Coordinates of C-alpha atoms in Angstrom, one line a residue:
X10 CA 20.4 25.8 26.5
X11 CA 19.8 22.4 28.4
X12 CA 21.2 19.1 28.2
X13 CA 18.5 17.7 26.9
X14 CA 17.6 20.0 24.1
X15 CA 21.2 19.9 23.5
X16 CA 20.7 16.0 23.1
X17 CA 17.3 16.2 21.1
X18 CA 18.7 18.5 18.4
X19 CA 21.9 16.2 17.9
X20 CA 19.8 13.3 17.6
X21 CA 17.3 15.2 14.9
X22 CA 19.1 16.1 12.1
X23 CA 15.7 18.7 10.4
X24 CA 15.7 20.6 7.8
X25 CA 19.2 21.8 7.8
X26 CA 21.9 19.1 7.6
X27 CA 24.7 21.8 7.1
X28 CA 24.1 22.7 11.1
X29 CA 23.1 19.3 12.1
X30 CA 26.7 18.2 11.2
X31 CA 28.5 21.3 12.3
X32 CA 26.7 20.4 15.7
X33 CA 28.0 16.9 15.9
X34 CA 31.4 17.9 15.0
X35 CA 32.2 19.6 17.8
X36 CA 31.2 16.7 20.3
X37 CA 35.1 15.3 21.2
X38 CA 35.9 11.6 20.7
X39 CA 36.1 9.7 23.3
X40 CA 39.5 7.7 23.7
X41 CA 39.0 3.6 24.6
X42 CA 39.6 4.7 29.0
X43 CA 37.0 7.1 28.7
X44 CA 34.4 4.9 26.5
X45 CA 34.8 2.0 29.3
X46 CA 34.7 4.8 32.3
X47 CA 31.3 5.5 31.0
X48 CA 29.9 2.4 29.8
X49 CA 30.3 1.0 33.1
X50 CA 28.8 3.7 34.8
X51 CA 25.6 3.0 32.2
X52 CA 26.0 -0.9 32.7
X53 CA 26.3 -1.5 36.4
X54 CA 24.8 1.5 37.6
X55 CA 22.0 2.8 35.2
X56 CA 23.9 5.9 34.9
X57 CA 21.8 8.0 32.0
X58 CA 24.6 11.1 31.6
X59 CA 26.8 8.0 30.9
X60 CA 25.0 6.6 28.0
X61 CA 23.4 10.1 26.8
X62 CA 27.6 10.9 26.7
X63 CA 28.1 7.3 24.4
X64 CA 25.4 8.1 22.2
X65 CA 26.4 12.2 21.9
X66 CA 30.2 10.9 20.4
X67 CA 29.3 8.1 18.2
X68 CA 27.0 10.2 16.1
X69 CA 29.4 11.5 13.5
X70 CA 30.0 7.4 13.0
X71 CA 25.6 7.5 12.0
X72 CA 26.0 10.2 10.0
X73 CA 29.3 8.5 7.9
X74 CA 27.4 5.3 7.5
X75 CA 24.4 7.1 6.2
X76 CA 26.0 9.2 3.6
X77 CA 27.3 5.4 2.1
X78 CA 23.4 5.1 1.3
X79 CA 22.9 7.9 -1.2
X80 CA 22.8 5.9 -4.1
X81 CA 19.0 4.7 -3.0
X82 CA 17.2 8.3 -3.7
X83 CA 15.9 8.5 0.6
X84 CA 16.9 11.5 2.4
X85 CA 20.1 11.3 4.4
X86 CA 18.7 13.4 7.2
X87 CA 15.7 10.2 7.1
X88 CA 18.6 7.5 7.2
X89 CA 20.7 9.5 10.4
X90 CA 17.7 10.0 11.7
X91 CA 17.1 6.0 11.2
X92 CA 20.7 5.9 12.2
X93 CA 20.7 7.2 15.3
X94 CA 18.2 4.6 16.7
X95 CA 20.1 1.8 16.2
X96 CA 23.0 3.5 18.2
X97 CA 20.4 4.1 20.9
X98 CA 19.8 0.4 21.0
X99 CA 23.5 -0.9 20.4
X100 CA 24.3 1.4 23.6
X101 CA 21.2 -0.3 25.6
X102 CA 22.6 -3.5 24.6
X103 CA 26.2 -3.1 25.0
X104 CA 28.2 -5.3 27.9
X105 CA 31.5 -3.3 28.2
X106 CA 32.7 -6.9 29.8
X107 CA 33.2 -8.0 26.2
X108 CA 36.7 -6.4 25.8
X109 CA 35.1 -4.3 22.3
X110 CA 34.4 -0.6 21.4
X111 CA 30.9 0.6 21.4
X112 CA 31.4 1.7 17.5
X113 CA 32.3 -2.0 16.7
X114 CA 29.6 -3.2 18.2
X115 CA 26.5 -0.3 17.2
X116 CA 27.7 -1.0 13.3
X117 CA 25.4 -4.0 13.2
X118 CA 22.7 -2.2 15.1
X119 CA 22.9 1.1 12.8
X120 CA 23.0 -0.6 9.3
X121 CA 20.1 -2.5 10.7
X122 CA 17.8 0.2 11.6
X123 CA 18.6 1.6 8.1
X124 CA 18.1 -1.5 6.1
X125 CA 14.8 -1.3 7.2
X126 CA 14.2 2.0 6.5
X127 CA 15.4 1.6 3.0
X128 CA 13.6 -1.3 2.3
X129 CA 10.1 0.2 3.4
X130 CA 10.9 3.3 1.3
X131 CA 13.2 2.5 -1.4
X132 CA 9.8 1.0 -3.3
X133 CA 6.5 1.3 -2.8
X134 CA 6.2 -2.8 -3.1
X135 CA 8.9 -4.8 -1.0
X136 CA 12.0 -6.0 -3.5
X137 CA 13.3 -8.5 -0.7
X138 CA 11.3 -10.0 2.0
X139 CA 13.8 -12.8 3.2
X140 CA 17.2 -12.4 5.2
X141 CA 18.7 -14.2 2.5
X142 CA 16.8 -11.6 -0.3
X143 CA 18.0 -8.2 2.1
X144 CA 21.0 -9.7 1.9
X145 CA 21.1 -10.3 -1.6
X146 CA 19.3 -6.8 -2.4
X147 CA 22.2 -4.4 -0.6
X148 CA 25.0 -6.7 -2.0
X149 CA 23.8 -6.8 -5.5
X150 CA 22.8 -2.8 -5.2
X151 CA 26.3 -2.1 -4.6
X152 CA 27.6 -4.0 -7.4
X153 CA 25.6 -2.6 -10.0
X154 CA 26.4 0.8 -9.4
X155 CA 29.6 -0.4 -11.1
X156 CA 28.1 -3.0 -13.2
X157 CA 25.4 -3.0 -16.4
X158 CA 23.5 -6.3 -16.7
X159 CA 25.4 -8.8 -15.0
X160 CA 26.6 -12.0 -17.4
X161 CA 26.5 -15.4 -16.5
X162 CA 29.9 -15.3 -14.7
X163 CA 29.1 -12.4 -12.6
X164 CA 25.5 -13.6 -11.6
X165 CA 27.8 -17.2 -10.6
X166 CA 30.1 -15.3 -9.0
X167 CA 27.9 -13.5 -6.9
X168 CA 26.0 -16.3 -5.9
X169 CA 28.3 -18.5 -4.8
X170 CA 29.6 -15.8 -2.6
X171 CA 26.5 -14.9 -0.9
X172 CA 25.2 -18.6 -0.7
X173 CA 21.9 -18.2 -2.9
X174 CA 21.0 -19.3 -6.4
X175 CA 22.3 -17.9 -9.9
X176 CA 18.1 -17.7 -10.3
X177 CA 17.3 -16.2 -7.1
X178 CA 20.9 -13.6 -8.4
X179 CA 18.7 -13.0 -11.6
X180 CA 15.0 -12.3 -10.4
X181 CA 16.5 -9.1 -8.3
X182 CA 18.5 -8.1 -10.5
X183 CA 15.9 -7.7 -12.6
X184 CA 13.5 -6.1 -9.3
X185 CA 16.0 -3.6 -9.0
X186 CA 16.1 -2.3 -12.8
X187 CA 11.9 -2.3 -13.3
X188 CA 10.5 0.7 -12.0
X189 CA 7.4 1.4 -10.5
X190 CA 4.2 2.3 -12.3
X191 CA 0.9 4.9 -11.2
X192 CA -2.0 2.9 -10.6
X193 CA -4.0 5.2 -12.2
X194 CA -1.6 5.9 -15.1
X195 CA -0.1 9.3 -15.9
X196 CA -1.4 13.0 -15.6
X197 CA -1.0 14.2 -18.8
X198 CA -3.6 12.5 -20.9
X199 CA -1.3 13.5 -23.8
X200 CA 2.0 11.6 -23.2
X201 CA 1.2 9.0 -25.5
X202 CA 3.7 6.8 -25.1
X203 CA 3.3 5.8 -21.8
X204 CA 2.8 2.7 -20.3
X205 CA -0.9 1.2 -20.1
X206 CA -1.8 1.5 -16.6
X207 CA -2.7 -1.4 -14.1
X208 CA -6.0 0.4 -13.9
X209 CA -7.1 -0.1 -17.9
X210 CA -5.7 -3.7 -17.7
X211 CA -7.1 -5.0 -14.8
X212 CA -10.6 -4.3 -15.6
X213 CA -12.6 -7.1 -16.1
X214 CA -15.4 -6.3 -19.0
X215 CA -17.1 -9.2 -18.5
X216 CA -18.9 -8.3 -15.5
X217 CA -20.1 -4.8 -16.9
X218 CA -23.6 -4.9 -15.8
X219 CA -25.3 -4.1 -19.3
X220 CA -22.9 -7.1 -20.9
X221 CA -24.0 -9.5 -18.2
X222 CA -27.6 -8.4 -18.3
X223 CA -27.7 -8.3 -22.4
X224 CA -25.8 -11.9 -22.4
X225 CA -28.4 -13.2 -20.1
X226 CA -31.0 -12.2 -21.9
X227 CA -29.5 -13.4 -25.4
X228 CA -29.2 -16.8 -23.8
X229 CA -32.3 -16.7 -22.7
X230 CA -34.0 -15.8 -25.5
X231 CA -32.2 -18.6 -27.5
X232 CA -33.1 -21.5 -24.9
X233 CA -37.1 -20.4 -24.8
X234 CA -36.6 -20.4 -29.4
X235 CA -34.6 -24.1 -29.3
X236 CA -37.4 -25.6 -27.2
X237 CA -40.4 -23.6 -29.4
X238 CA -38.5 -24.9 -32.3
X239 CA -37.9 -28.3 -31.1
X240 CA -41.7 -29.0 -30.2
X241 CA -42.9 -28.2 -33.7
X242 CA -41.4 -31.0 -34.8
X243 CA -42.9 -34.5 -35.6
X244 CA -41.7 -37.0 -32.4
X245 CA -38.9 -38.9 -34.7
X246 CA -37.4 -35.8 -35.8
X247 CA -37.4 -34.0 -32.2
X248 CA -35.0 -37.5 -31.1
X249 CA -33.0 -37.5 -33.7
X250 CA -31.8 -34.0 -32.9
X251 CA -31.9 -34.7 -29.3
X252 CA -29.6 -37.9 -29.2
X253 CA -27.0 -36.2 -32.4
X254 CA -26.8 -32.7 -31.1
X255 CA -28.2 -32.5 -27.5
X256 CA -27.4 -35.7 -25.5
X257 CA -24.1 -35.6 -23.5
X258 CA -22.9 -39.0 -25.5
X259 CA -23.8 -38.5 -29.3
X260 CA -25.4 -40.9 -31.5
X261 CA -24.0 -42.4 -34.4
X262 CA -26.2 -42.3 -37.8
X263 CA -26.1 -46.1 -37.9
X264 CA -27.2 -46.5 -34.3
X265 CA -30.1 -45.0 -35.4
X266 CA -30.5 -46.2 -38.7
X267 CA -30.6 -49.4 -36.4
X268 CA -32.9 -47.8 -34.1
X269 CA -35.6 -46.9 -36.4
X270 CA -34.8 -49.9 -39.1
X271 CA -34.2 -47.3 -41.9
X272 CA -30.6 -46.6 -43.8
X273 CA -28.2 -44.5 -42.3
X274 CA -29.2 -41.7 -45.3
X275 CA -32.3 -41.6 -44.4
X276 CA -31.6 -40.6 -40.8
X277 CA -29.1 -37.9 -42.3
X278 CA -32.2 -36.5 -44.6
X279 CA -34.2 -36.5 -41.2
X280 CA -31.7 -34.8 -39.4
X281 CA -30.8 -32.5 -42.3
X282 CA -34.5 -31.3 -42.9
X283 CA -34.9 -31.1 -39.2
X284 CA -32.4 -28.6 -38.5
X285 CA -33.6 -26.4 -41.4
X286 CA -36.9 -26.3 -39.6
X287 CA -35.2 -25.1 -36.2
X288 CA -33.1 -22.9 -37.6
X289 CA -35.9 -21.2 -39.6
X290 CA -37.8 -20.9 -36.2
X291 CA -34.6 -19.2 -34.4
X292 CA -34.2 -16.6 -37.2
X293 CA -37.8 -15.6 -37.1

């Protein structure tokens, strides 16, 4: 078997994790003289067998990260995998000038490269967006697996720590307890008490086409009956209901009383016998 094969089936855990970690086991440690001896050869001299040699002996270090995020429900051969990519950068990146060990240094890179992956997975819509939410979301995680609902003190606690607000503490706590719901509801048409799903509450019934097209013609129907209506009656009548029901700014019945130099009860008997008349004509 090649060296490269070798290196391709170390860096891919598959579908058996039980060899994938018996494989990585028996890659030897390397001790801080022969970490430099290779990471200069890699930094000043592109040396590839160097750095395919770094990557080879840190991997046990992936896979003990990983196994720390079990608690989200993603596949730990997924997160390694995710693992092992950030170690493939961190040795890229690493200046062996900087007096550090690689594993010091590829921490950031692997939890990194698995944050990601968590948060693209864990969900299928995004529970932190910010650095300052991420950062919030894997703390507060953590906690609660030891916690129930947090109380006042603990959400205080937590966000003074972390530097965000007691509100901003809340609002994921509560992202991480709701769970996600089917669009189209569940399977079984039977499990009654299921949740409604988004897809019965987010129809809008107002723009069924036989509503809109019934309402259109309701209205219509009205508008051509009030102006048949209107015209049968005598001209003083037809204003009176135009300027107390139909005129954006109503008249009073003693402006016109004043108007038409009758009482104000006799404008009311107008308007009274008049809308009779209409009515009568609508209901026909």
């Amino acid at each position: 078997m090649t060296k490269d094969i070798q290196i391709a089936q170390s860096l891919t855990p598959g579908g058996d994790l039980n060899a994938y970690i018996q494989n990585i086991g028996t890659i030897p440690v390397l001790s801080q003289e022969q970490e430099r001896t290779l990471a200069d050869a890699y930094y000043y001299q592109g040396d590839l067998d160097a750095a395919r040699q770094l990557i080879l002996s840190h991997l046990r270090f992936v896979m003990h990260i990983a196994k720390s995020y079990n608690g989200y429900g993603l596949p730990v051969a997924d997160l390694i995998q995710e693992g092992n990519v950030g170690l493939m950068k961190a040795v890229k990146r690493f200046n062996p000038e900087k007096g550090v060990r690689l594993v010091s240094f590829a921490v950031h890179w692997i939890k990194a490269e698995m944050h990601e992956y968590i948060l693209k997975n864990w969900r299928i819509v995004k529970v932190a967006t910010t650095k300052a939410q991420r950062k919030l979301f894997f703390n507060l995680r953590s906690a609660k697996t030891k916690l129930q609902w947090l109380s006042p003190d603990e959400a205080k606690a937590i966000a003074d720590d972390l530097g965000v607000s007691v509100s901003e503490v809340t609002r994921m706590e509560g992202r991480l307890s709701a769970f996600d719901l089917g669009f189209d509801g569940p399977d079984e048409e039977s499990e009654e008490g299921a949740p409604q799903a988004p897809a019965l509450y987010l129809e809008d019934q107002s723009q069924d086409p036989a509503l809109v097209l019934e309402n259109d013609d309701w209205q219509s129907s009205n508008n051509v009956g009030l102006y048949t209506a209107l015209a049968d009656l005598d001209e003083r009548s037809r204003a009176i209901i135009q300027a107390r029901w139909l005129d954006e700014k109503k008249s009073t019945l003693h402006e016109l009383a004043d108007k038409y130099q009758v009482s104000a009860e006799r404008i009311r008997q107008l308007e009274k016998n008049a809308m009779k008349k209409v009515k009568a004509a609508l209901l026909a």
